[in-house]
Amino acid sequence: MANPLSLLGEIHTAISIIPAVAGLYSFAKYRAIRPETSVGKVYLASLALSAISAFGLSSSGGFNAGHALAIIVLLVSAICLLLPKLSFLGRLIPYLRNLGFSFTYFLLWVPGINETLSRLPPAHPIGNGPDSPPVKAALLAWVVLFAAGSLAQAFIVSRRQARRAVG
């Protein structure tokens, strides 16, 4: 039987559903997470709350991989928001921004995949932590999906830039 979630774990999980849904909606509508849109703002605000709430979670009692992921998510989000001000990057900015925001979405799901497979179904969870084969397989599939999505986004940015250059 899996360990039950603490109250903070339940709150963190509820908060984390918001950027998961907002990010998915943004990808479906815009093919990217666009922070200037209302859904992009919801994504970033709830992602920040999710990352911050992760700092209160620790089954080992100290700093863990989830805390490191939260720090990376916050740093990458901040860098992506600053990228448009770095004009020396020129035409790379939209590529880097899409990749960065997609990376935050990817990282949002990494602990979620592990925790979900390690807790559900409650009587006999599918996995048993990040080293169990079902969790490793799911995370590998998630990496492949992230890579394919990032390549597709780069292609979309390239097409948009080509249209702007012509038109």
Coordinates of C-alpha atoms in Angstrom, one line a residue:
M1 CA 0.0 0.0 0.0
A2 CA 1.3 3.4 -0.9
N3 CA 2.0 6.2 1.6
P4 CA -0.9 8.5 2.0
L5 CA -0.5 12.2 1.0
S6 CA 0.0 14.8 3.7
L7 CA -2.3 17.8 3.8
L8 CA 0.4 19.9 2.1
G9 CA 0.8 17.1 -0.5
E10 CA -2.9 17.2 -1.3
I11 CA -2.7 21.0 -1.6
H12 CA 0.4 20.9 -3.8
T13 CA -1.3 18.3 -6.0
A14 CA -4.5 20.4 -6.3
I15 CA -2.4 23.5 -7.2
S16 CA -0.3 21.5 -9.7
I17 CA -3.4 20.4 -11.7
I18 CA -3.9 24.1 -12.7
P19 CA -0.7 24.5 -14.6
A20 CA -1.0 21.0 -16.1
V21 CA -4.4 21.9 -17.5
A22 CA -3.5 25.5 -18.5
G23 CA -0.3 24.3 -20.2
L24 CA -2.2 21.6 -22.2
Y25 CA -4.8 24.2 -23.2
S26 CA -2.1 26.6 -24.3
F27 CA -0.3 24.0 -26.3
A28 CA -3.6 23.0 -28.0
K29 CA -4.6 26.6 -28.8
Y30 CA -1.3 28.4 -29.5
R31 CA 1.1 25.4 -30.0
A32 CA 3.2 27.0 -27.2
I33 CA 2.9 28.5 -23.7
R34 CA 2.5 32.2 -24.4
P35 CA 2.9 34.3 -21.2
E36 CA 1.2 37.3 -22.8
T37 CA -2.2 35.4 -23.0
S38 CA -4.6 35.0 -20.1
V39 CA -4.0 31.2 -20.0
G40 CA -0.2 31.8 -20.1
K41 CA -0.5 34.1 -17.1
V42 CA -2.6 31.4 -15.3
Y43 CA 0.0 28.8 -16.2
L44 CA 3.0 30.8 -14.9
A45 CA 1.3 31.9 -11.7
S46 CA 0.1 28.5 -10.8
L47 CA 3.4 26.9 -11.9
A48 CA 5.2 29.2 -9.5
L49 CA 2.7 28.3 -6.7
S50 CA 3.2 24.6 -7.5
A51 CA 7.0 25.0 -7.4
I52 CA 7.0 27.0 -4.1
S53 CA 4.6 24.5 -2.4
A54 CA 7.0 21.7 -3.4
F55 CA 9.6 23.1 -1.0
G56 CA 7.4 22.0 1.9
L57 CA 7.3 18.4 0.7
S58 CA 10.0 15.9 1.7
S59 CA 9.6 12.2 2.6
S60 CA 13.3 12.1 3.5
G61 CA 13.2 15.2 5.7
G62 CA 15.7 17.2 3.6
F63 CA 16.5 18.6 0.2
N64 CA 15.4 16.2 -2.5
A65 CA 15.0 15.9 -6.3
G66 CA 11.6 17.6 -6.2
H67 CA 13.1 20.6 -4.6
A68 CA 15.8 20.7 -7.3
L69 CA 13.2 20.5 -10.0
A70 CA 11.2 23.3 -8.4
I71 CA 14.3 25.6 -8.4
I72 CA 15.0 24.7 -12.0
V73 CA 11.3 25.5 -13.0
L74 CA 11.5 28.9 -11.3
L75 CA 14.8 29.7 -12.9
V76 CA 13.9 28.6 -16.4
S77 CA 10.5 30.5 -16.1
A78 CA 12.3 33.7 -15.1
I79 CA 14.9 33.4 -17.9
C80 CA 12.1 32.8 -20.4
L81 CA 10.4 36.0 -19.3
L82 CA 13.6 37.9 -19.6
L83 CA 14.6 36.6 -23.0
P84 CA 12.8 39.3 -25.1
K85 CA 15.0 41.9 -23.4
L86 CA 18.1 40.1 -24.6
S87 CA 18.1 41.5 -28.1
F88 CA 21.6 40.2 -28.9
L89 CA 20.0 36.7 -29.2
G90 CA 17.9 38.0 -32.1
R91 CA 16.0 35.3 -34.0
L92 CA 16.9 32.7 -31.4
I93 CA 14.6 34.2 -28.8
P94 CA 11.3 32.6 -29.9
Y95 CA 13.1 29.2 -30.2
L96 CA 14.6 29.5 -26.7
R97 CA 11.4 30.8 -25.2
N98 CA 9.3 27.9 -26.6
L99 CA 11.9 25.4 -25.5
G100 CA 12.2 26.9 -22.0
F101 CA 8.5 27.1 -21.3
S102 CA 8.0 23.6 -22.7
F103 CA 10.8 22.4 -20.5
T104 CA 8.9 23.8 -17.4
Y105 CA 5.8 21.9 -18.5
F106 CA 7.9 18.8 -18.9
L107 CA 9.4 19.2 -15.5
L108 CA 6.0 19.8 -13.9
W109 CA 5.0 16.3 -14.9
V110 CA 8.1 14.4 -13.9
P111 CA 7.3 14.1 -10.2
G112 CA 3.6 13.8 -11.1
I113 CA 4.2 10.7 -13.2
N114 CA 6.4 9.2 -10.5
E115 CA 4.0 9.9 -7.7
T116 CA 0.9 8.9 -9.6
L117 CA 2.4 5.5 -10.7
S118 CA 3.8 5.0 -7.2
R119 CA 0.5 5.6 -5.4
L120 CA -2.3 4.3 -7.8
P121 CA -4.2 2.2 -7.5
P122 CA -3.9 2.5 -3.7
A123 CA -4.0 -1.2 -2.9
H124 CA -1.4 -2.2 -5.6
P125 CA 0.5 0.7 -7.1
I126 CA 1.8 0.3 -10.6
G127 CA 5.3 1.5 -9.7
N128 CA 7.4 1.7 -6.6
G129 CA 9.4 4.9 -6.9
P130 CA 11.4 6.4 -9.6
D131 CA 13.6 3.3 -10.1
S132 CA 10.8 0.9 -10.8
P133 CA 10.5 -0.3 -14.4
P134 CA 6.9 1.1 -15.0
V135 CA 7.9 4.6 -13.8
K136 CA 11.1 4.5 -15.8
A137 CA 9.1 3.5 -18.9
A138 CA 6.6 6.2 -18.4
L139 CA 9.3 8.8 -17.9
L140 CA 11.1 7.6 -21.0
A141 CA 7.9 8.0 -23.0
W142 CA 7.5 11.5 -21.5
V143 CA 11.1 12.4 -22.6
V144 CA 10.4 11.2 -26.1
L145 CA 7.1 13.2 -26.2
F146 CA 8.9 16.3 -25.0
A147 CA 11.7 15.9 -27.6
A148 CA 9.1 15.4 -30.4
G149 CA 7.0 18.4 -29.2
S150 CA 10.1 20.6 -29.0
L151 CA 11.1 19.8 -32.6
A152 CA 7.5 20.5 -33.7
Q153 CA 7.6 23.8 -32.0
A154 CA 10.9 24.7 -33.6
F155 CA 9.4 23.9 -37.0
I156 CA 6.4 26.1 -36.2
V157 CA 8.7 29.0 -35.1
S158 CA 10.8 28.6 -38.3
R159 CA 7.7 28.8 -40.5
R160 CA 6.4 31.9 -38.7
Q161 CA 9.8 33.6 -39.1
A162 CA 9.9 32.7 -42.8
R163 CA 6.4 34.1 -43.3
R164 CA 7.4 37.4 -41.6
A165 CA 10.6 37.7 -43.7
V166 CA 8.6 37.2 -46.9
G167 CA 5.5 39.2 -46.0

